[in-house]
Short mmCIF file of C-alpha atoms in Angstrom, two decimals:
data_model
loop_
_atom_site.label_atom_id
_atom_site.label_comp_id
_atom_site.label_asym_id
_atom_site.label_seq_id
_atom_site.Cartn_x
_atom_site.Cartn_y
_atom_site.Cartn_z
CA MET A 268 128.01 88.85 128.71
CA THR A 269 131.16 86.78 128.67
CA ARG A 270 133.72 87.62 131.23
CA TYR A 271 136.60 88.85 129.29
CA TYR A 272 139.97 87.34 129.87
CA CYS A 273 141.54 91.17 129.45
CA LEU A 274 139.65 92.37 132.27
CA ASP A 275 141.13 89.99 134.73
CA HIS A 276 144.58 89.95 133.07
CA PRO A 277 144.81 93.68 131.74
CA ASP A 278 148.74 93.66 131.62
CA VAL A 279 148.77 90.39 129.40
CA LEU A 280 149.46 92.05 125.68
CA THR A 281 150.81 88.82 124.10
CA LEU A 282 148.98 85.36 124.29
CA THR A 283 149.48 82.18 122.65
CA THR A 284 145.79 80.64 122.19
CA GLU A 285 143.91 78.18 119.77
CA VAL A 286 141.60 78.89 116.95
CA VAL A 287 138.32 77.18 118.15
CA ASP A 288 136.18 78.31 115.00
CA ALA A 289 136.82 80.00 111.70
CA GLN A 290 135.10 81.48 108.81
CA PRO A 291 136.39 83.74 105.98
CA GLY A 292 137.69 86.88 107.38
CA ARG A 293 137.15 86.02 111.18
CA VAL A 294 138.14 83.78 113.86
CA VAL A 295 137.13 82.74 117.50
CA LEU A 296 139.89 82.21 119.85
CA SER A 297 139.93 79.77 122.94
CA GLN A 298 141.30 82.72 124.94
CA SER A 299 141.63 86.22 123.76
CA PRO A 300 143.86 89.34 125.37
CA PHE A 301 141.74 91.68 123.18
CA TYR A 302 139.17 94.05 124.88
CA PRO A 303 136.12 94.50 122.11
CA GLY A 304 135.13 97.83 123.11
CA GLY A 305 132.03 99.19 124.88
CA GLY A 306 130.75 101.94 127.26
CA GLY A 307 132.45 104.59 125.18
CA GLN A 308 135.82 102.86 125.12
CA LEU A 309 137.52 102.01 121.79
CA PRO A 310 138.33 98.21 120.95
CA ASP A 311 141.98 97.11 121.20
CA ARG A 312 144.19 97.02 118.29
CA GLY A 313 146.58 94.40 117.30
CA THR A 314 147.36 91.32 115.20
CA LEU A 315 147.13 87.46 115.04
CA ALA A 316 150.66 85.95 114.14
CA TRP A 317 151.65 82.26 113.25
CA THR A 318 154.59 80.65 111.52
CA GLY A 319 154.86 82.21 108.49
CA GLY A 320 151.99 84.76 108.63
CA GLU A 321 150.49 87.66 110.46
CA VAL A 322 146.97 89.54 110.11
CA ALA A 323 145.70 92.99 111.56
CA ILE A 324 142.65 92.84 113.69
CA THR A 325 139.94 95.38 112.61
CA GLY A 326 137.12 94.81 114.76
CA PHE A 327 135.02 92.32 116.87
CA GLU A 328 131.48 90.86 116.84
CA SER A 329 129.90 89.16 119.72
CA GLU A 330 127.54 86.38 118.61
CA GLY A 331 126.00 83.79 120.95
CA GLY A 332 128.51 84.58 123.91
CA ARG A 333 131.45 84.07 121.45
CA LEU A 334 133.67 86.77 120.57
CA TRP A 335 134.66 86.83 116.61
CA HIS A 336 138.03 88.71 115.89
CA ARG A 337 137.46 90.21 112.40
CA PHE A 338 140.48 91.02 109.95
CA VAL A 339 140.41 92.45 106.14
CA GLU A 340 141.61 89.52 104.41
CA PRO A 341 139.60 86.19 104.25
CA LEU A 342 142.54 83.96 105.37
CA GLU A 343 142.62 80.67 106.46
CA LEU A 344 144.45 80.61 109.78
CA PRO A 345 146.30 77.43 110.59
CA SER A 346 145.08 74.67 113.13
CA ALA A 347 148.33 75.19 115.11
CA PRO A 348 148.40 77.72 117.87
CA VAL A 349 148.30 81.36 116.88
CA GLU A 350 149.83 84.39 118.97
CA ALA A 351 147.29 87.37 119.78
CA ARG A 352 149.32 90.63 120.18
CA VAL A 353 147.65 93.79 121.67
CA ASP A 354 148.80 97.04 120.85
CA GLY A 355 150.20 98.04 124.19
CA PRO A 356 150.45 101.91 123.68
CA PHE A 357 146.98 101.99 122.59
CA ARG A 358 145.78 99.89 125.45
CA GLN A 359 147.52 102.00 127.77
CA LEU A 360 145.99 105.22 126.27
CA MET A 361 142.33 103.82 126.87
CA ARG A 362 143.10 102.66 130.15
CA ALA A 363 144.39 105.98 131.36
CA LEU A 364 141.37 107.70 129.69
CA HIS A 365 138.98 105.46 131.30
CA THR A 366 140.39 105.77 134.61
CA ASP A 367 140.38 109.43 134.48
CA LEU A 368 136.67 109.37 133.58
CA HIS A 369 136.03 107.52 136.59
CA ILE A 370 137.74 110.09 138.64
CA VAL A 371 135.86 113.07 136.90
CA ASN A 372 132.66 110.83 137.37
CA ALA A 373 133.39 110.53 141.05
CA VAL A 374 134.16 114.10 141.66
CA VAL A 375 131.03 115.33 139.65
CA TYR A 376 128.86 112.82 141.56
CA GLN A 377 130.14 113.89 145.15
CA ASP A 378 130.14 117.62 144.31
CA PHE A 379 126.96 118.00 142.20
CA ASN A 380 124.32 116.23 144.03
CA GLY A 381 124.78 112.88 142.59
CA ALA A 382 124.48 113.93 139.06
CA LEU A 383 124.15 110.87 136.47
CA VAL A 384 126.17 110.28 133.35
CA THR A 385 124.28 110.32 129.98
CA GLY A 386 126.97 109.55 127.72
CA VAL A 387 130.72 108.94 127.35
CA GLN A 388 133.26 108.63 124.49
CA MET A 389 136.81 108.18 124.45
CA ASN A 390 138.96 109.03 121.38
CA GLU A 391 142.39 107.94 119.92
CA ASP A 392 143.93 111.41 120.19
CA GLY A 393 144.03 111.21 123.95
CA THR A 394 140.75 113.14 124.40
CA ALA A 395 137.39 112.12 125.67
CA ARG A 396 133.95 113.49 126.57
CA ILE A 397 131.56 112.73 129.37
CA ASP A 398 128.07 114.04 129.55
CA PHE A 399 126.19 114.57 132.82
CA ASP A 400 122.49 115.57 133.66
CA LEU A 401 123.33 118.94 135.08
CA PRO A 402 120.72 121.32 134.11
CA GLU A 403 121.72 124.23 136.65
CA ALA A 404 125.50 123.78 137.07
CA ASP A 405 128.03 126.59 136.70
CA ASN A 406 130.53 126.17 134.16
CA ASP A 407 133.31 127.98 136.09
CA ARG A 408 132.56 125.77 139.03
CA LEU A 409 132.82 122.57 136.83
CA ARG A 410 136.15 123.85 135.30
CA ALA A 411 137.56 124.29 138.80
CA ILE A 412 137.27 120.45 139.39
CA GLU A 413 140.35 120.02 137.12
CA ALA A 414 142.68 120.61 140.10
CA THR A 415 140.97 118.09 142.34
CA ILE A 416 141.05 115.57 139.47
CA ASN A 417 144.90 116.22 138.82
CA GLN A 418 145.45 115.92 142.73
CA LEU A 419 143.69 112.47 142.46
CA ILE A 420 145.81 111.32 139.81
CA ARG A 421 148.99 112.27 141.56
CA GLN A 422 147.72 110.41 144.64
CA ASP A 423 148.33 107.27 142.95
CA LEU A 424 145.08 105.63 144.44
CA ALA A 425 144.93 101.82 143.66
CA VAL A 426 142.34 100.76 141.23
CA ARG A 427 140.84 97.31 141.76
CA GLN A 428 137.83 94.99 140.67
CA SER A 429 135.12 92.71 142.09
CA HIS A 430 131.99 91.46 141.20
CA VAL A 431 128.51 91.43 142.92
CA ALA A 432 125.14 89.81 142.03
CA GLU A 433 123.13 91.88 139.61
CA ALA A 434 120.29 92.47 142.11
CA ALA A 435 122.76 93.74 144.59
CA ALA A 436 124.34 96.02 142.29
CA PHE A 437 121.17 97.97 141.40
CA ALA A 438 120.20 98.02 145.04
CA GLU A 439 123.32 99.57 146.38
CA PRO A 440 122.89 103.39 145.74
CA GLY A 441 125.69 104.91 143.55
CA LEU A 442 127.04 101.68 141.80
CA ILE A 443 125.00 102.35 138.71
CA ARG A 444 125.93 105.76 137.63
CA SER A 445 124.48 105.96 133.87
CA ARG A 446 120.77 107.38 133.37
CA SER A 447 120.46 105.35 130.08
CA VAL A 448 122.41 102.09 130.33
CA ALA A 449 124.02 99.85 132.80
CA PRO A 450 126.89 97.36 132.35
CA PRO A 451 125.62 93.96 131.39
CA PRO A 452 125.98 91.24 133.89
CA THR A 453 128.24 88.28 133.09
CA SER A 454 126.78 84.86 132.03
CA ASP A 455 126.49 84.02 135.72
CA GLY A 456 124.44 87.17 136.73
CA GLN A 457 127.37 89.15 138.30
CA VAL A 458 128.11 92.95 137.76
CA ARG A 459 131.59 94.11 137.58
CA ILE A 460 132.48 96.93 140.15
CA VAL A 461 135.58 98.97 139.67
CA GLU A 462 136.95 100.79 142.88
CA ILE A 463 139.26 103.58 143.15
CA VAL A 464 140.29 102.83 146.72
CA GLY A 465 139.18 105.88 149.23
CA LEU A 466 137.38 107.52 146.38
CA ASP A 467 134.80 105.72 144.31
CA ARG A 468 132.94 102.40 143.62
CA GLN A 469 130.83 102.01 140.41
CA ALA A 470 129.83 99.28 137.97
CA CYS A 471 131.91 99.37 134.69
CA GLY A 472 133.00 96.88 132.07
CA GLY A 473 136.01 98.45 130.66
CA THR A 474 139.84 98.42 131.16
CA HIS A 475 141.52 100.58 133.74
CA LEU A 476 145.00 101.33 135.12
CA ALA A 477 146.25 99.49 138.23
CA SER A 478 146.54 103.04 139.94
CA THR A 479 145.51 106.35 139.03
CA GLY A 480 149.35 107.65 138.98
CA GLY A 481 149.80 105.66 135.88
CA SER A 482 147.96 108.52 134.06
CA PRO A 483 149.47 111.95 132.95
CA PRO A 484 147.45 115.09 134.22
CA ILE A 485 144.49 115.95 132.49
CA SER A 486 143.22 119.42 131.38
CA ILE A 487 139.21 120.24 130.94
CA LEU A 488 139.11 121.41 127.35
CA LYS A 489 135.67 122.64 126.84
CA ILE A 490 132.32 122.76 128.63
CA GLU A 491 129.40 122.62 126.51
CA ASN A 492 125.41 122.76 127.04
CA LYS A 493 123.93 119.92 125.27
CA GLY A 494 120.13 120.35 125.53
CA ARG A 495 118.17 121.28 128.44
CA HIS A 496 119.93 118.76 130.80
CA ASN A 497 123.26 117.60 129.21
CA ARG A 498 126.37 119.24 130.28
CA ARG A 499 129.35 118.04 128.41
CA LEU A 500 132.97 118.06 129.70
CA ARG A 501 135.69 117.39 127.46
CA ILE A 502 138.97 116.29 128.79
CA GLY A 503 142.46 115.62 127.18
CA LEU A 504 145.60 114.04 128.54
CA ALA A 505 148.59 116.42 129.08
CA GLY A 506 150.92 116.02 126.22
CA LEU A 507 148.44 114.21 123.89
CA ALA A 508 145.53 116.36 123.63
#
């Protein structure tokens, strides 16, 4: 996996950059501030602008280690630099949801005997769901973790990233939390680790807040049994869900 610019510079929402390849309806940029989505997180939204024109980005495609930016109209972009503009409020929404899901994951992992994640999905309406391998868990006990989660949000714990070798990531207990998939290594064989200081460390490839206090409180909206082992928690950001 290519190491995305947006993961090292999550607060950069506008970037002047070059078009290095173009085909009808899509381009590759020399640097891109956009997160293309993955691991249950929705891709960024935004536009490409240049003197005399602008087009909305409608999606992304990764081919041969390069990230193509798709748009509806088969435009020919100029050879001059373009300005890539990320939709800031939507990026912030995804960062908050993703950070909160890490907190949920950490609390469940610690309180329910190392339960692993079996699926995640974030939504544009400020809700998300996270599934755990929890065949015997009591739903009332699960619902009670909402208070702990919101306390951790209020503590405004710092969130930081690092990279470790792929073999080391799999060797360290607790870094890989998904039963079905693991974050793909970068092209140099590194796995990105996201740490909520004093709470949790785990492998992840998405965007996050700089500290937990950047999120509003969350509510646990629903707990569902999904098959013999899956327990699904639906959460929502206060004021949005």
